[in-house]
mmCIF file of C-alpha atoms in Angstrom:
data_model
loop_
_atom_site.group_PDB
_atom_site.id
_atom_site.type_symbol
_atom_site.label_atom_id
_atom_site.label_comp_id
_atom_site.label_asym_id
_atom_site.label_seq_id
_atom_site.Cartn_x
_atom_site.Cartn_y
_atom_site.Cartn_z
ATOM 1 C CA THR A 101 -4.576 35.889 58.557
ATOM 2 C CA PHE A 102 -3.694 39.300 57.272
ATOM 3 C CA SER A 103 -0.977 40.458 54.939
ATOM 4 C CA PHE A 104 -0.102 44.089 54.372
ATOM 5 C CA MET A 105 0.520 43.159 50.746
ATOM 6 C CA ASN A 106 -3.266 43.298 50.326
ATOM 7 C CA VAL A 107 -3.352 47.025 51.080
ATOM 8 C CA ILE A 108 0.030 48.333 49.905
ATOM 9 C CA PRO A 109 0.333 49.416 46.251
ATOM 10 C CA ARG A 110 2.355 46.855 44.303
ATOM 11 C CA GLY A 111 5.817 48.066 43.368
ATOM 12 C CA SER A 112 5.801 50.856 45.982
ATOM 13 C CA GLU A 113 8.759 51.360 48.322
ATOM 14 C CA SER A 114 6.647 50.011 51.184
ATOM 15 C CA ALA A 115 5.773 46.853 49.234
ATOM 16 C CA LEU A 116 9.410 46.289 48.271
ATOM 17 C CA ALA A 117 10.525 46.791 51.889
ATOM 18 C CA LEU A 118 7.912 44.307 53.112
ATOM 19 C CA GLU A 119 8.946 41.781 50.466
ATOM 20 C CA THR A 120 12.565 42.151 51.615
ATOM 21 C CA LEU A 121 11.582 41.574 55.244
ATOM 22 C CA GLU A 122 9.394 38.585 54.364
ATOM 23 C CA SER A 123 12.114 37.007 52.235
ATOM 24 C CA GLY A 124 14.662 37.445 55.043
ATOM 25 C CA TRP A 125 12.516 36.516 58.025
ATOM 26 C CA GLY A 126 9.740 34.517 56.400
ATOM 27 C CA GLU A 127 6.035 35.330 56.361
ATOM 28 C CA GLY A 128 5.450 33.270 59.479
ATOM 29 C CA HIS A 129 7.721 35.556 61.500
ATOM 30 C CA MET A 130 6.199 38.673 59.995
ATOM 31 C CA PHE A 131 2.596 37.566 60.542
ATOM 32 C CA PRO A 132 2.549 34.962 63.332
ATOM 33 C CA TYR A 133 -0.615 33.459 64.746
ATOM 34 C CA ARG A 134 -1.690 34.437 68.222
ATOM 35 C CA ILE A 135 -3.643 31.836 70.168
ATOM 36 C CA LEU A 136 -5.771 33.266 72.942
ATOM 37 C CA PHE A 137 -6.487 31.125 75.986
ATOM 38 C CA ARG A 138 -9.038 32.363 78.484
ATOM 39 C CA SER A 139 -10.432 31.075 81.701
ATOM 40 C CA THR A 140 -13.857 29.545 81.201
ATOM 41 C CA ASP A 141 -14.958 30.146 84.782
ATOM 42 C CA ASN A 142 -13.575 33.683 85.282
ATOM 43 C CA SER A 143 -10.724 32.401 87.458
ATOM 44 C CA SER A 144 -7.046 33.186 87.048
ATOM 45 C CA VAL A 145 -5.073 31.620 84.217
ATOM 46 C CA LEU A 146 -2.121 31.395 86.599
ATOM 47 C CA THR A 147 -3.165 28.020 87.993
ATOM 48 C CA ARG A 148 -1.652 24.585 87.558
ATOM 49 C CA SER A 149 -4.839 23.178 85.982
ATOM 50 C CA PHE A 150 -5.085 26.016 83.459
ATOM 51 C CA PHE A 151 -1.404 25.637 82.504
ATOM 52 C CA SER A 152 -1.865 21.896 82.073
ATOM 53 C CA SER A 153 -4.939 22.262 79.836
ATOM 54 C CA ALA A 154 -3.456 25.015 77.677
ATOM 55 C CA GLN A 155 -0.117 23.214 77.378
ATOM 56 C CA SER A 156 -1.944 20.102 76.195
ATOM 57 C CA VAL A 157 -3.391 22.132 73.317
ATOM 58 C CA LEU A 158 0.032 23.597 72.507
ATOM 59 C CA GLN A 159 1.619 20.139 72.580
ATOM 60 C CA SER A 160 -0.835 19.015 69.891
ATOM 61 C CA VAL A 161 0.125 22.089 67.820
ATOM 62 C CA GLN A 162 3.838 21.354 68.335
ATOM 63 C CA ASP A 163 3.343 17.693 67.344
ATOM 64 C CA MET A 164 1.497 18.411 64.083
ATOM 65 C CA GLN A 165 2.848 16.071 61.423
ATOM 66 C CA LEU A 166 2.048 18.400 58.544
ATOM 67 C CA HIS A 167 4.092 21.597 58.875
ATOM 68 C CA PRO A 168 4.957 21.755 62.585
ATOM 69 C CA PRO A 169 5.404 25.362 63.753
ATOM 70 C CA GLU A 170 8.826 26.962 63.781
ATOM 71 C CA SER A 171 8.248 28.244 67.283
ATOM 72 C CA ILE A 172 5.728 28.776 70.047
ATOM 73 C CA SER A 173 6.406 31.451 72.641
ATOM 74 C CA GLY A 174 4.700 32.829 75.691
ATOM 75 C CA LEU A 175 4.484 32.215 79.416
ATOM 76 C CA LEU A 176 3.183 28.671 78.789
ATOM 77 C CA TRP A 177 5.834 27.517 76.334
ATOM 78 C CA HIS A 178 9.548 28.009 75.761
ATOM 79 C CA ASP A 179 12.245 26.365 73.687
ATOM 80 C CA ARG A 180 9.878 23.819 72.083
ATOM 81 C CA LYS A 181 8.493 22.545 75.382
ATOM 82 C CA PRO A 182 6.019 23.452 78.137
ATOM 83 C CA THR A 183 7.287 25.741 80.885
ATOM 84 C CA SER A 184 7.167 24.502 84.445
ATOM 85 C CA PHE A 185 4.193 26.002 86.288
ATOM 86 C CA THR A 186 6.047 25.717 89.599
ATOM 87 C CA LEU A 187 9.116 27.516 88.240
ATOM 88 C CA VAL A 188 7.016 30.261 86.619
ATOM 89 C CA MET A 189 5.189 30.920 89.899
ATOM 90 C CA GLN A 190 8.447 30.915 91.896
ATOM 91 C CA LEU A 191 10.007 33.445 89.514
ATOM 92 C CA LEU A 192 6.900 35.651 89.491
ATOM 93 C CA LYS A 193 7.014 35.892 93.296
ATOM 94 C CA ARG A 194 10.624 37.056 93.445
ATOM 95 C CA ASN A 195 11.071 40.782 93.934
ATOM 96 C CA GLU A 196 14.742 41.506 93.270
ATOM 97 C CA CYS A 197 13.865 42.629 89.760
ATOM 98 C CA GLY A 198 11.026 44.594 88.273
ATOM 99 C CA ILE A 199 9.813 45.512 84.814
ATOM 100 C CA HIS A 200 9.493 49.211 84.030
ATOM 101 C CA GLU A 201 8.680 50.393 80.503
ATOM 102 C CA ASN A 202 9.401 46.877 79.178
ATOM 103 C CA LYS A 203 12.913 46.949 80.654
ATOM 104 C CA CYS A 204 14.230 44.864 83.493
ATOM 105 C CA ARG A 205 15.600 46.654 86.546
ATOM 106 C CA CYS A 206 17.395 44.592 89.199
ATOM 107 C CA LYS A 207 18.552 45.735 92.616
ATOM 108 C CA SER A 208 21.980 44.134 92.327
ATOM 109 C CA GLY A 209 22.725 43.798 88.620
ATOM 110 C CA LEU A 210 21.951 40.898 86.329
ATOM 111 C CA SER A 211 22.781 37.313 87.211
ATOM 112 C CA SER A 212 21.457 34.191 85.517
ATOM 113 C CA LEU A 213 18.713 33.964 88.176
ATOM 114 C CA SER A 214 17.707 37.617 87.904
ATOM 115 C CA GLU A 215 17.704 37.276 84.129
ATOM 116 C CA SER A 216 15.231 34.389 84.440
ATOM 117 C CA VAL A 217 13.117 36.469 86.826
ATOM 118 C CA CYS A 218 13.093 39.290 84.275
ATOM 119 C CA VAL A 219 12.134 37.024 81.374
ATOM 120 C CA VAL A 220 9.203 35.487 83.256
ATOM 121 C CA GLN A 221 7.996 38.806 84.684
ATOM 122 C CA LEU A 222 8.158 40.442 81.252
ATOM 123 C CA ALA A 223 6.368 37.488 79.638
ATOM 124 C CA ASN A 224 3.693 37.779 82.319
ATOM 125 C CA GLN A 225 3.240 41.481 81.488
ATOM 126 C CA LEU A 226 3.178 40.917 77.738
ATOM 127 C CA PHE A 227 1.180 37.679 77.449
ATOM 128 C CA VAL A 228 -1.243 37.714 80.407
ATOM 129 C CA SER A 229 -4.191 40.103 80.670
ATOM 130 C CA PRO A 230 -4.154 42.540 83.618
ATOM 131 C CA ASP A 231 -7.110 40.721 85.240
ATOM 132 C CA GLN A 232 -5.271 37.375 84.769
ATOM 133 C CA ARG A 233 -8.281 35.785 83.068
ATOM 134 C CA ALA A 234 -6.653 35.364 79.656
ATOM 135 C CA MET A 235 -3.255 34.865 78.067
ATOM 136 C CA PHE A 236 -1.958 34.320 74.588
ATOM 137 C CA VAL A 237 0.940 32.612 72.894
ATOM 138 C CA THR A 238 2.579 33.432 69.592
ATOM 139 C CA VAL A 239 2.912 30.652 67.046
ATOM 140 C CA VAL A 240 5.252 31.116 64.094
ATOM 141 C CA PRO A 241 4.032 28.776 61.353
ATOM 142 C CA SER A 242 6.512 26.978 59.115
ATOM 143 C CA VAL A 243 4.454 27.864 56.035
ATOM 144 C CA PRO A 244 3.266 31.281 54.808
ATOM 145 C CA PRO A 245 0.093 32.089 56.814
ATOM 146 C CA GLY A 246 -1.833 33.369 53.793
ATOM 147 C CA SER A 247 -0.975 30.418 51.553
ATOM 148 C CA GLN A 248 -3.223 27.420 50.953
ATOM 149 C CA GLN A 249 -0.878 25.360 53.172
ATOM 150 C CA GLY A 250 -1.150 28.005 55.900
ATOM 151 C CA LEU A 251 -4.935 27.988 55.774
ATOM 152 C CA GLU A 252 -4.974 24.181 55.905
ATOM 153 C CA TRP A 253 -2.585 24.297 58.870
ATOM 154 C CA LEU A 254 -4.872 26.715 60.678
ATOM 155 C CA GLN A 255 -7.922 24.531 60.078
ATOM 156 C CA ARG A 256 -6.218 21.541 61.726
#
């Protein structure tokens, strides 16, 4: 875990700005963990079995008794629960919307369905490698990552 406070001069404007951000958002939001999942057999991570295995790991992270994470986000996980593999694949196959320069463009304006298509397609772009052999999720810890509690959390 890295903190910019280690490299910014104490008392500088940059340090004060970072302290303000950390106090408002929390260190976990400023320096979240990223968990990388990769295919062990060079196959795509967009398979039901891969989703199931990775989501099992994330469920154990979510269920941690000592300092459960504030949030987990990515293509595998949303709103404190695993995403449906079937739904993700259905939304990825739809073509009424596309992502260009990290913005959603839909042929006929935004509806709740096209918004879901956009969210999943953008998550796919942001969290899945171009060769589809790896993906990551972001975990916001409920304790400061650089603290003793944060290091203990990471070891578990």
